[in-house]
mmCIF file of C-alpha atoms and ligand atoms in Angstrom:
data_model
loop_
_atom_site.group_PDB
_atom_site.id
_atom_site.type_symbol
_atom_site.label_atom_id
_atom_site.label_comp_id
_atom_site.label_asym_id
_atom_site.label_seq_id
_atom_site.Cartn_x
_atom_site.Cartn_y
_atom_site.Cartn_z
ATOM 1 C CA MET A 1 161.224 69.432 370.298
ATOM 2 C CA ASN A 2 159.007 72.435 370.555
ATOM 3 C CA GLY A 3 156.484 71.391 367.879
ATOM 4 C CA ARG A 4 156.672 74.315 365.413
ATOM 5 C CA SER A 5 153.309 75.459 364.144
ATOM 6 C CA THR A 6 152.477 76.977 360.762
ATOM 7 C CA GLU A 7 149.361 78.714 362.130
ATOM 8 C CA VAL A 8 149.134 82.342 360.889
ATOM 9 C CA PHE A 9 147.544 85.177 362.904
ATOM 10 C CA GLN A 10 144.468 86.839 361.377
ATOM 11 C CA ILE A 11 144.509 90.547 362.162
ATOM 12 C CA GLU A 12 141.265 92.305 363.074
ATOM 13 C CA LYS A 13 141.954 95.958 363.874
ATOM 14 C CA HIS A 14 140.027 97.788 366.586
ATOM 15 C CA PRO A 15 137.404 100.037 364.929
ATOM 16 C CA ASN A 16 137.576 102.585 367.808
ATOM 17 C CA PRO A 17 141.028 102.521 369.402
ATOM 18 C CA VAL A 18 141.753 104.859 372.317
ATOM 19 C CA GLU A 19 142.421 108.354 370.969
ATOM 20 C CA ALA A 20 146.058 109.433 370.828
ATOM 21 C CA GLU A 21 145.622 112.268 373.318
ATOM 22 C CA LYS A 22 143.914 110.040 375.912
ATOM 23 C CA ARG A 23 146.523 107.323 375.376
ATOM 24 C CA GLU A 24 149.369 109.781 375.986
ATOM 25 C CA THR A 25 147.728 110.899 379.234
ATOM 26 C CA LEU A 26 147.325 107.258 380.357
ATOM 27 C CA LEU A 27 150.968 106.569 379.509
ATOM 28 C CA GLN A 28 152.159 109.364 381.824
ATOM 29 C CA ASN A 29 151.340 107.421 384.973
ATOM 30 C CA PRO A 30 150.037 103.950 384.129
ATOM 31 C CA GLY A 31 150.689 102.249 387.506
ATOM 32 C CA PHE A 32 150.885 98.438 387.188
ATOM 33 C CA GLY A 33 148.307 96.403 385.247
ATOM 34 C CA ARG A 34 145.497 98.958 385.369
ATOM 35 C CA VAL A 35 145.604 100.348 381.818
ATOM 36 C CA PHE A 36 145.289 98.044 378.801
ATOM 37 C CA THR A 37 146.027 98.410 375.101
ATOM 38 C CA ASP A 38 143.449 98.224 372.288
ATOM 39 C CA HIS A 39 144.048 94.631 371.159
ATOM 40 C CA MET A 40 144.654 91.106 372.401
ATOM 41 C CA ALA A 41 145.941 87.879 370.854
ATOM 42 C CA THR A 42 143.914 84.672 371.114
ATOM 43 C CA ILE A 43 144.377 81.066 369.994
ATOM 44 C CA GLN A 44 141.935 78.203 370.499
ATOM 45 C CA TYR A 45 142.816 74.584 371.239
ATOM 46 C CA SER A 46 140.760 71.435 371.103
ATOM 47 C CA GLU A 47 141.911 67.860 371.432
ATOM 48 C CA GLY A 48 140.760 66.898 367.937
ATOM 49 C CA ARG A 49 141.977 69.984 366.041
ATOM 50 C CA GLY A 50 145.046 71.103 367.943
ATOM 51 C CA TRP A 51 145.815 74.867 367.868
ATOM 52 C CA TYR A 52 143.547 76.909 365.599
ATOM 53 C CA ASP A 53 141.975 80.314 364.999
ATOM 54 C CA ALA A 54 145.031 82.404 365.944
ATOM 55 C CA LYS A 55 144.136 86.064 365.811
ATOM 56 C CA ILE A 56 144.869 89.578 366.945
ATOM 57 C CA CYS A 57 141.547 91.283 367.652
ATOM 58 C CA PRO A 58 140.006 94.156 369.634
ATOM 59 C CA ARG A 59 140.409 93.590 373.392
ATOM 60 C CA ALA A 60 137.005 92.531 374.735
ATOM 61 C CA PRO A 61 135.459 90.520 377.613
ATOM 62 C CA PHE A 62 135.038 86.743 377.286
ATOM 63 C CA SER A 63 131.773 85.022 377.931
ATOM 64 C CA PHE A 64 132.082 81.696 379.818
ATOM 65 C CA ASP A 65 129.531 79.106 380.893
ATOM 66 C CA PRO A 66 129.365 78.969 384.739
ATOM 67 C CA ALA A 67 130.552 75.331 384.598
ATOM 68 C CA THR A 68 133.758 76.241 382.720
ATOM 69 C CA LEU A 69 136.576 74.152 384.199
ATOM 70 C CA VAL A 70 139.034 76.954 384.975
ATOM 71 C CA LEU A 71 136.449 78.636 387.209
ATOM 72 C CA HIS A 72 136.333 75.557 389.442
ATOM 73 C CA TYR A 73 139.654 73.724 389.382
ATOM 74 C CA ALA A 74 141.994 76.578 388.391
ATOM 75 C CA GLN A 75 143.562 74.859 385.408
ATOM 76 C CA GLU A 76 145.352 78.060 384.377
ATOM 77 C CA ILE A 77 148.906 79.166 383.619
ATOM 78 C CA PHE A 78 150.435 82.506 382.695
ATOM 79 C CA GLU A 79 153.610 84.357 381.795
ATOM 80 C CA GLY A 80 154.972 87.851 382.381
ATOM 81 C CA MET A 81 157.354 89.656 380.020
ATOM 82 C CA LYS A 82 157.982 93.143 378.699
ATOM 83 C CA ALA A 83 158.488 95.041 375.434
ATOM 84 C CA TYR A 84 161.038 97.843 375.801
ATOM 85 C CA ARG A 85 161.384 101.072 373.857
ATOM 86 C CA LEU A 86 164.816 101.526 372.223
ATOM 87 C CA PRO A 87 166.702 104.847 371.901
ATOM 88 C CA ASP A 88 166.026 104.997 368.121
ATOM 89 C CA GLY A 89 162.254 104.670 368.648
ATOM 90 C CA GLY A 90 162.232 100.920 367.880
ATOM 91 C CA ALA A 91 161.182 98.240 370.368
ATOM 92 C CA THR A 92 162.405 94.887 371.596
ATOM 93 C CA LEU A 93 161.344 91.863 373.609
ATOM 94 C CA PHE A 94 163.745 90.315 376.125
ATOM 95 C CA ARG A 95 164.360 86.550 375.890
ATOM 96 C CA PRO A 96 160.815 85.686 374.730
ATOM 97 C CA ASP A 97 162.011 82.173 373.885
ATOM 98 C CA ALA A 98 162.691 81.621 377.600
ATOM 99 C CA ASN A 99 159.122 82.650 378.477
ATOM 100 C CA ALA A 100 157.823 80.355 375.726
ATOM 101 C CA ARG A 101 159.761 77.423 377.183
ATOM 102 C CA ARG A 102 158.615 78.152 380.740
ATOM 103 C CA PHE A 103 155.015 78.367 379.491
ATOM 104 C CA ARG A 104 155.392 74.872 378.037
ATOM 105 C CA ASN A 105 156.844 73.572 381.325
ATOM 106 C CA SER A 106 153.962 75.125 383.251
ATOM 107 C CA ALA A 107 151.461 73.600 380.791
ATOM 108 C CA ASP A 108 153.039 70.183 381.195
ATOM 109 C CA ARG A 109 152.729 70.376 385.002
ATOM 110 C CA LEU A 110 149.067 71.457 384.807
ATOM 111 C CA ALA A 111 148.199 68.687 382.277
ATOM 112 C CA MET A 112 147.564 71.258 379.532
ATOM 113 C CA PRO A 113 148.599 71.122 375.859
ATOM 114 C CA LEU A 114 152.046 72.521 374.994
ATOM 115 C CA LEU A 115 151.822 75.671 372.875
ATOM 116 C CA PRO A 116 154.548 75.579 370.171
ATOM 117 C CA GLU A 117 157.303 78.071 371.023
ATOM 118 C CA ASN A 118 156.962 79.917 367.715
ATOM 119 C CA LEU A 119 153.210 80.456 368.228
ATOM 120 C CA PHE A 120 153.842 81.879 371.701
ATOM 121 C CA VAL A 121 156.552 84.260 370.470
ATOM 122 C CA ASP A 122 154.572 85.261 367.360
ATOM 123 C CA SER A 123 151.463 86.017 369.429
ATOM 124 C CA VAL A 124 153.455 88.447 371.563
ATOM 125 C CA ARG A 125 155.322 89.976 368.616
ATOM 126 C CA GLU A 126 152.122 90.564 366.628
ATOM 127 C CA LEU A 127 150.310 92.094 369.584
ATOM 128 C CA VAL A 128 153.153 94.497 370.379
ATOM 129 C CA ARG A 129 153.445 95.512 366.719
ATOM 130 C CA ILE A 130 149.767 96.423 366.431
ATOM 131 C CA ASP A 131 149.755 98.224 369.815
ATOM 132 C CA LYS A 132 153.223 99.741 369.460
ATOM 133 C CA GLU A 133 152.021 103.267 370.326
ATOM 134 C CA TRP A 134 151.321 101.911 373.822
ATOM 135 C CA ILE A 135 154.989 101.184 374.637
ATOM 136 C CA PRO A 136 155.936 103.920 377.092
ATOM 137 C CA SER A 137 159.231 105.713 376.563
ATOM 138 C CA THR A 138 159.746 107.193 380.033
ATOM 139 C CA ASP A 139 162.652 105.752 381.996
ATOM 140 C CA GLY A 140 161.802 102.610 383.961
ATOM 141 C CA SER A 141 158.557 101.946 382.116
ATOM 142 C CA ALA A 142 157.702 99.263 379.546
ATOM 143 C CA LEU A 143 154.794 97.429 377.946
ATOM 144 C CA TYR A 144 154.066 94.441 380.187
ATOM 145 C CA LEU A 145 152.735 91.385 378.343
ATOM 146 C CA ARG A 146 150.578 88.785 379.998
ATOM 147 C CA PRO A 147 150.157 85.539 378.020
ATOM 148 C CA PHE A 148 147.840 83.068 379.762
ATOM 149 C CA MET A 149 145.877 79.898 379.055
ATOM 150 C CA VAL A 150 142.641 78.641 380.607
ATOM 151 C CA ALA A 151 140.667 75.377 380.511
ATOM 152 C CA THR A 152 137.392 76.124 378.764
ATOM 153 C CA GLU A 153 135.297 72.951 378.689
ATOM 154 C CA ALA A 154 131.991 73.450 380.540
ATOM 155 C CA VAL A 155 131.775 70.332 382.688
ATOM 156 C CA LEU A 156 132.393 69.723 386.387
ATOM 157 C CA GLY A 157 134.272 66.422 385.958
ATOM 158 C CA MET A 158 137.692 66.530 387.634
ATOM 159 C CA LYS A 159 139.919 65.916 384.606
ATOM 160 C CA PRO A 160 142.118 67.888 382.228
ATOM 161 C CA SER A 161 139.992 69.944 379.852
ATOM 162 C CA PRO A 162 139.960 68.871 376.192
ATOM 163 C CA GLU A 163 139.592 72.561 375.191
ATOM 164 C CA TYR A 164 141.606 75.665 375.997
ATOM 165 C CA LEU A 165 141.818 79.364 375.268
ATOM 166 C CA TYR A 166 145.241 81.015 375.029
ATOM 167 C CA CYS A 167 145.311 84.814 375.196
ATOM 168 C CA VAL A 168 147.810 87.683 375.489
ATOM 169 C CA VAL A 169 146.922 91.111 376.855
ATOM 170 C CA ALA A 170 149.271 94.087 377.157
ATOM 171 C CA THR A 171 149.493 96.827 379.775
ATOM 172 C CA PRO A 172 151.881 99.781 379.912
ATOM 173 C CA VAL A 173 153.578 99.784 383.328
ATOM 174 C CA GLY A 174 155.809 101.900 385.508
ATOM 175 C CA ALA A 175 157.506 100.738 388.718
ATOM 176 C CA TYR A 176 155.910 97.721 390.410
ATOM 177 C CA PHE A 177 156.499 98.998 393.930
ATOM 178 C CA LYS A 178 154.682 102.217 394.744
ATOM 179 C CA GLY A 179 156.496 104.829 396.759
ATOM 180 C CA SER A 180 159.913 106.315 396.382
ATOM 181 C CA ALA A 181 161.788 104.395 399.127
ATOM 182 C CA PRO A 182 165.169 103.128 397.867
ATOM 183 C CA ALA A 183 164.513 99.656 399.327
ATOM 184 C CA VAL A 184 161.552 97.480 400.318
ATOM 185 C CA THR A 185 160.786 95.745 403.612
ATOM 186 C CA ILE A 186 159.777 92.097 403.439
ATOM 187 C CA TRP A 187 157.823 89.855 405.798
ATOM 188 C CA VAL A 188 158.986 86.328 406.656
ATOM 189 C CA SER A 189 155.928 84.093 406.610
ATOM 190 C CA ASP A 190 156.163 81.436 409.342
ATOM 191 C CA GLN A 191 152.542 80.315 409.049
ATOM 192 C CA PHE A 192 152.218 79.833 405.284
ATOM 193 C CA THR A 193 154.431 78.167 402.683
ATOM 194 C CA ARG A 194 154.242 78.678 398.938
ATOM 195 C CA ALA A 195 155.203 75.327 397.454
ATOM 196 C CA ALA A 196 156.129 71.842 398.606
ATOM 197 C CA PRO A 197 158.350 69.296 396.852
ATOM 198 C CA GLY A 198 156.282 67.650 394.135
ATOM 199 C CA GLY A 199 153.883 70.615 394.021
ATOM 200 C CA THR A 200 153.593 73.366 391.430
ATOM 201 C CA GLY A 201 156.216 75.798 392.762
ATOM 202 C CA ASP A 202 158.236 75.877 389.542
ATOM 203 C CA ALA A 203 155.159 76.303 387.328
ATOM 204 C CA LYS A 204 153.656 79.729 386.735
ATOM 205 C CA CYS A 205 150.050 78.843 387.526
ATOM 206 C CA GLY A 206 147.412 81.120 388.990
ATOM 207 C CA GLY A 207 146.849 78.722 391.896
ATOM 208 C CA ASN A 208 150.312 79.463 393.306
ATOM 209 C CA TYR A 209 149.442 83.131 393.491
ATOM 210 C CA ALA A 210 145.982 82.580 394.968
ATOM 211 C CA ALA A 211 147.627 80.464 397.660
ATOM 212 C CA SER A 212 150.147 83.225 398.431
ATOM 213 C CA LEU A 213 147.605 86.006 398.909
ATOM 214 C CA ALA A 214 146.857 85.420 402.605
ATOM 215 C CA ALA A 215 150.597 85.585 403.339
ATOM 216 C CA GLN A 216 150.949 88.693 401.171
ATOM 217 C CA ALA A 217 148.000 90.317 402.958
ATOM 218 C CA GLU A 218 149.706 89.565 406.270
ATOM 219 C CA ALA A 219 152.898 91.197 404.967
ATOM 220 C CA ILE A 220 150.952 94.348 404.081
ATOM 221 C CA ARG A 221 149.277 94.395 407.521
ATOM 222 C CA GLU A 222 152.741 94.222 409.055
ATOM 223 C CA GLY A 223 153.873 97.245 407.046
ATOM 224 C CA CYS A 224 155.916 95.249 404.502
ATOM 225 C CA GLU A 225 155.781 95.377 400.706
ATOM 226 C CA GLN A 226 156.223 91.652 400.009
ATOM 227 C CA VAL A 227 156.252 88.279 401.694
ATOM 228 C CA VAL A 228 159.277 85.957 401.619
ATOM 229 C CA PHE A 229 158.564 82.235 401.813
ATOM 230 C CA LEU A 230 160.614 79.552 403.553
ATOM 231 C CA ASP A 231 160.765 75.943 402.351
ATOM 232 C CA ALA A 232 157.780 73.767 403.245
ATOM 233 C CA VAL A 233 159.768 70.860 404.747
ATOM 234 C CA GLU A 234 162.199 72.379 407.258
ATOM 235 C CA ARG A 235 160.692 75.896 407.363
ATOM 236 C CA ARG A 236 164.231 77.167 407.313
ATOM 237 C CA TRP A 237 165.538 77.756 403.800
ATOM 238 C CA VAL A 238 164.756 81.028 402.050
ATOM 239 C CA GLU A 239 162.922 80.258 398.799
ATOM 240 C CA GLU A 240 161.534 83.357 397.082
ATOM 241 C CA LEU A 241 159.117 86.253 397.434
ATOM 242 C CA GLY A 242 155.447 86.148 396.404
ATOM 243 C CA GLY A 243 156.311 87.323 392.892
ATOM 244 C CA MET A 244 160.093 87.581 392.704
ATOM 245 C CA ASN A 245 163.334 85.667 393.182
ATOM 246 C CA VAL A 246 165.877 86.740 395.799
ATOM 247 C CA PHE A 247 169.650 87.324 395.811
ATOM 248 C CA PHE A 248 172.125 87.939 398.634
ATOM 249 C CA VAL A 249 175.312 90.019 398.305
ATOM 250 C CA PHE A 250 178.209 89.407 400.681
ATOM 251 C CA ALA A 251 181.012 91.682 401.946
ATOM 252 C CA ASP A 252 183.555 89.495 400.115
ATOM 253 C CA GLY A 253 181.891 90.476 396.829
ATOM 254 C CA SER A 254 180.174 87.130 396.178
ATOM 255 C CA LEU A 255 176.486 86.622 395.432
ATOM 256 C CA GLN A 256 174.125 83.799 396.330
ATOM 257 C CA THR A 257 170.616 82.802 395.280
ATOM 258 C CA PRO A 258 168.533 79.741 396.233
ATOM 259 C CA PRO A 259 168.940 76.801 393.822
ATOM 260 C CA LEU A 260 166.177 75.638 391.454
ATOM 261 C CA THR A 261 165.086 72.476 393.222
ATOM 262 C CA GLY A 262 161.516 72.477 391.912
ATOM 263 C CA THR A 263 159.790 74.593 394.552
ATOM 264 C CA ILE A 264 160.721 78.050 393.231
ATOM 265 C CA LEU A 265 159.972 79.716 389.925
ATOM 266 C CA PRO A 266 162.967 79.667 387.549
ATOM 267 C CA GLY A 267 163.016 83.413 386.942
ATOM 268 C CA ILE A 268 164.327 84.713 383.640
ATOM 269 C CA THR A 269 165.577 87.829 385.435
ATOM 270 C CA ARG A 270 167.310 85.538 387.953
ATOM 271 C CA ALA A 271 169.051 83.584 385.151
ATOM 272 C CA SER A 272 170.043 86.793 383.354
ATOM 273 C CA LEU A 273 171.476 88.361 386.512
ATOM 274 C CA ILE A 274 173.546 85.259 387.270
ATOM 275 C CA THR A 275 175.102 85.623 383.808
ATOM 276 C CA LEU A 276 175.592 89.397 384.075
ATOM 277 C CA ALA A 277 177.071 89.193 387.580
ATOM 278 C CA ARG A 278 179.565 86.560 386.380
ATOM 279 C CA ASP A 279 180.370 88.785 383.359
ATOM 280 C CA LEU A 280 181.156 91.567 385.850
ATOM 281 C CA GLY A 281 183.540 89.253 387.729
ATOM 282 C CA PHE A 282 181.341 88.315 390.705
ATOM 283 C CA VAL A 283 181.303 84.792 392.089
ATOM 284 C CA VAL A 284 177.669 83.585 392.098
ATOM 285 C CA ARG A 285 176.546 80.547 394.082
ATOM 286 C CA GLU A 286 173.193 78.794 393.635
ATOM 287 C CA GLU A 287 172.987 77.387 397.153
ATOM 288 C CA PRO A 288 170.420 77.205 399.947
ATOM 289 C CA TYR A 289 170.511 79.998 402.523
ATOM 290 C CA ALA A 290 168.830 79.683 405.926
ATOM 291 C CA ILE A 291 166.763 82.493 407.409
ATOM 292 C CA ASP A 292 168.718 82.385 410.714
ATOM 293 C CA GLN A 293 171.971 82.634 408.766
ATOM 294 C CA TRP A 294 170.577 85.599 406.815
ATOM 295 C CA GLU A 295 169.781 87.381 410.096
ATOM 296 C CA ALA A 296 173.183 86.532 411.632
ATOM 297 C CA ASP A 297 175.055 87.610 408.490
ATOM 298 C CA ALA A 298 173.126 90.884 408.216
ATOM 299 C CA LYS A 299 173.880 91.639 411.870
ATOM 300 C CA SER A 300 177.585 90.713 411.619
ATOM 301 C CA GLY A 301 178.084 92.628 408.383
ATOM 302 C CA ARG A 302 179.047 89.503 406.399
ATOM 303 C CA LEU A 303 175.959 90.148 404.270
ATOM 304 C CA VAL A 304 175.798 93.682 402.863
ATOM 305 C CA GLU A 305 172.895 93.668 400.390
ATOM 306 C CA ALA A 306 169.870 91.643 399.329
ATOM 307 C CA PHE A 307 167.548 92.190 396.423
ATOM 308 C CA ALA A 308 164.364 90.947 394.801
ATOM 309 C CA CYS A 309 164.229 90.424 391.040
ATOM 310 C CA GLY A 310 161.625 89.653 388.422
ATOM 311 C CA THR A 311 160.076 91.046 385.271
ATOM 312 C CA ALA A 312 157.640 93.246 387.202
ATOM 313 C CA ALA A 313 159.968 94.232 390.065
ATOM 314 C CA VAL A 314 163.122 94.433 387.870
ATOM 315 C CA VAL A 315 165.847 94.577 390.587
ATOM 316 C CA THR A 316 164.755 96.045 393.933
ATOM 317 C CA SER A 317 166.878 96.348 397.085
ATOM 318 C CA ILE A 318 165.582 94.715 400.251
ATOM 319 C CA GLY A 319 166.400 97.051 403.159
ATOM 320 C CA ARG A 320 164.677 95.363 406.077
ATOM 321 C CA VAL A 321 163.335 91.946 406.991
ATOM 322 C CA LYS A 322 160.589 91.437 409.579
ATOM 323 C CA GLY A 323 158.774 88.431 410.972
ATOM 324 C CA ARG A 324 157.431 87.051 414.246
ATOM 325 C CA LYS A 325 160.887 85.646 415.012
ATOM 326 C CA HIS A 326 163.039 88.025 412.954
ATOM 327 C CA GLU A 327 163.817 91.693 412.639
ATOM 328 C CA PHE A 328 166.928 92.996 410.910
ATOM 329 C CA THR A 329 168.273 95.667 408.603
ATOM 330 C CA ILE A 330 170.539 94.929 405.659
ATOM 331 C CA GLY A 331 173.498 97.277 405.272
ATOM 332 C CA ASP A 332 172.199 100.780 405.972
ATOM 333 C CA GLY A 333 168.662 99.751 404.956
ATOM 334 C CA GLY A 334 168.866 101.632 401.669
ATOM 335 C CA ALA A 335 169.711 100.835 398.051
ATOM 336 C CA GLY A 336 172.717 98.525 397.632
ATOM 337 C CA GLN A 337 175.659 99.386 395.410
ATOM 338 C CA VAL A 338 176.082 95.989 393.769
ATOM 339 C CA THR A 339 172.295 95.773 393.416
ATOM 340 C CA GLY A 340 172.349 99.130 391.610
ATOM 341 C CA ARG A 341 175.146 97.997 389.294
ATOM 342 C CA LEU A 342 173.278 94.841 388.320
ATOM 343 C CA ARG A 343 169.996 96.701 387.862
ATOM 344 C CA THR A 344 171.699 99.210 385.575
ATOM 345 C CA ALA A 345 173.515 96.465 383.631
ATOM 346 C CA LEU A 346 170.220 94.647 382.999
ATOM 347 C CA LEU A 347 168.151 97.738 382.156
ATOM 348 C CA ASP A 348 170.877 99.069 379.848
ATOM 349 C CA ILE A 349 170.674 95.895 377.761
ATOM 350 C CA GLN A 350 166.857 95.801 377.824
ATOM 351 C CA ASN A 351 166.629 99.451 376.757
ATOM 352 C CA GLY A 352 169.295 99.148 374.067
ATOM 353 C CA ARG A 353 171.833 101.391 375.823
ATOM 354 C CA ALA A 354 174.447 98.608 376.165
ATOM 355 C CA PRO A 355 175.531 95.899 373.702
ATOM 356 C CA ASP A 356 173.495 92.694 373.774
ATOM 357 C CA HIS A 357 176.416 90.243 374.004
ATOM 358 C CA HIS A 358 174.218 87.278 374.883
ATOM 359 C CA GLY A 359 171.694 87.689 372.062
ATOM 360 C CA TRP A 360 168.818 88.279 374.497
ATOM 361 C CA LEU A 361 166.969 90.961 372.531
ATOM 362 C CA ASP A 362 164.304 90.129 369.968
ATOM 363 C CA ARG A 363 163.953 93.376 368.052
ATOM 364 C CA LEU A 364 160.409 94.035 366.795
ATOM 365 C CA PHE A 365 160.856 97.126 364.655
HETATM 366 N N1 PLP B 1 159.113 84.141 391.312
HETATM 367 C C1 PLP B 1 157.786 84.332 391.200
HETATM 368 C C2 PLP B 1 156.887 83.644 392.170
HETATM 369 C C3 PLP B 1 157.287 85.168 390.192
HETATM 370 O O1 PLP B 1 155.972 85.382 390.080
HETATM 371 C C4 PLP B 1 158.185 85.793 389.305
HETATM 372 C C5 PLP B 1 157.686 86.668 388.246
HETATM 373 O O2 PLP B 1 157.397 86.280 387.184
HETATM 374 C C6 PLP B 1 159.553 85.548 389.446
HETATM 375 C C7 PLP B 1 159.978 84.717 390.463
HETATM 376 C C8 PLP B 1 160.542 86.142 388.518
HETATM 377 O O3 PLP B 1 160.477 85.565 387.247
HETATM 378 P P1 PLP B 1 160.890 86.387 385.946
HETATM 379 O O4 PLP B 1 162.231 86.956 386.231
HETATM 380 O O5 PLP B 1 160.920 85.387 384.861
HETATM 381 O O6 PLP B 1 159.859 87.440 385.766
HETATM 382 C C1 COI B 2 156.122 89.119 386.836
HETATM 383 O O1 COI B 2 157.090 89.660 387.343
HETATM 384 O O2 COI B 2 155.981 89.051 385.610
HETATM 385 C C2 COI B 2 155.081 88.488 387.651
HETATM 386 O O3 COI B 2 154.326 87.730 387.125
HETATM 387 C C3 COI B 2 154.997 88.807 389.078
HETATM 388 C C4 COI B 2 153.693 89.356 389.512
HETATM 389 C C5 COI B 2 153.823 89.693 390.969
HETATM 390 C C6 COI B 2 153.236 90.553 388.740
#
């Protein structure tokens, strides 16, 4: 059951949208999450009324009472997805139903109301349609969509809020990782963990990211682009990066990725790559992989590639791994061949250059 809603979005167009010339300049080099479109989608929720007041309106700041619950206890969840430009000038979403389902799972874990799947998908569709001129068409870029929900009751009692605000904003994006290196270097955190069994690791809540920032800052200080977390119990099993899942590619042509045991985010890119890799004839295992084994396999040549994957990062080779107890290079430290094949296979579907055999695209216009 996903509780279909019949709520219809009211459209309020921006009276002064960004001028076309300025928008085109911004779209040339948008970076990641710095430039925003003209509109946003919002829906209100209250315990008595349910979901109401769905609208697309000019993007504008919110005004919150200082006692608003989300500001104190971080009752917040979010999603990340993209709209892609198609060769004929149209545009598509990629598996928005999967994001809608994950949003509901995250809400459930954070004791928040479950947004009906159709309202989630419609909010994103309507926003992209009204801001369609903001979808970049340069290779490797897309319109990143950020649905999120916050607890809005103004009271300091430690309890689930009876009121919420759901919102979607959109930002044209290029590559997530700055720089032109063919592969990233990652830092093994031995001091911090990301999620423990029974925690919120498989929910996409802001708190997980706040808790990962000290480890990510350490990674940057150590000259790495991202942090990789080990499991919280044995401090041994590779879980995921701060904002991406991880895959390993072996010399025998097989692939492996950590299993979804509740402490890692079930990535939609991860799920799609498992399917695509199997379509291409690769054996894919969802099995735990120990950090010491990773180092030994990289050094012996049994492991030939590793990559990070996610909506923001797409598919990015990992060339080197560093940590207080670890230092190794994977393959020749550059972009992996299998990694490149999978990246191309995924991007070709998302950009409409290859057939969509799995029905993953949700064409907008
Ligand atoms: N893991 C974490 C912690 C993330 O933040 C993300 C990004 O959303 C992912 C994995 C990849 O998920 P997806 O492929 O659905 O973007
Ligand atoms: C995404 O890939 O959508 C994320 O939310 C990850 C974040 C690091 C931007």
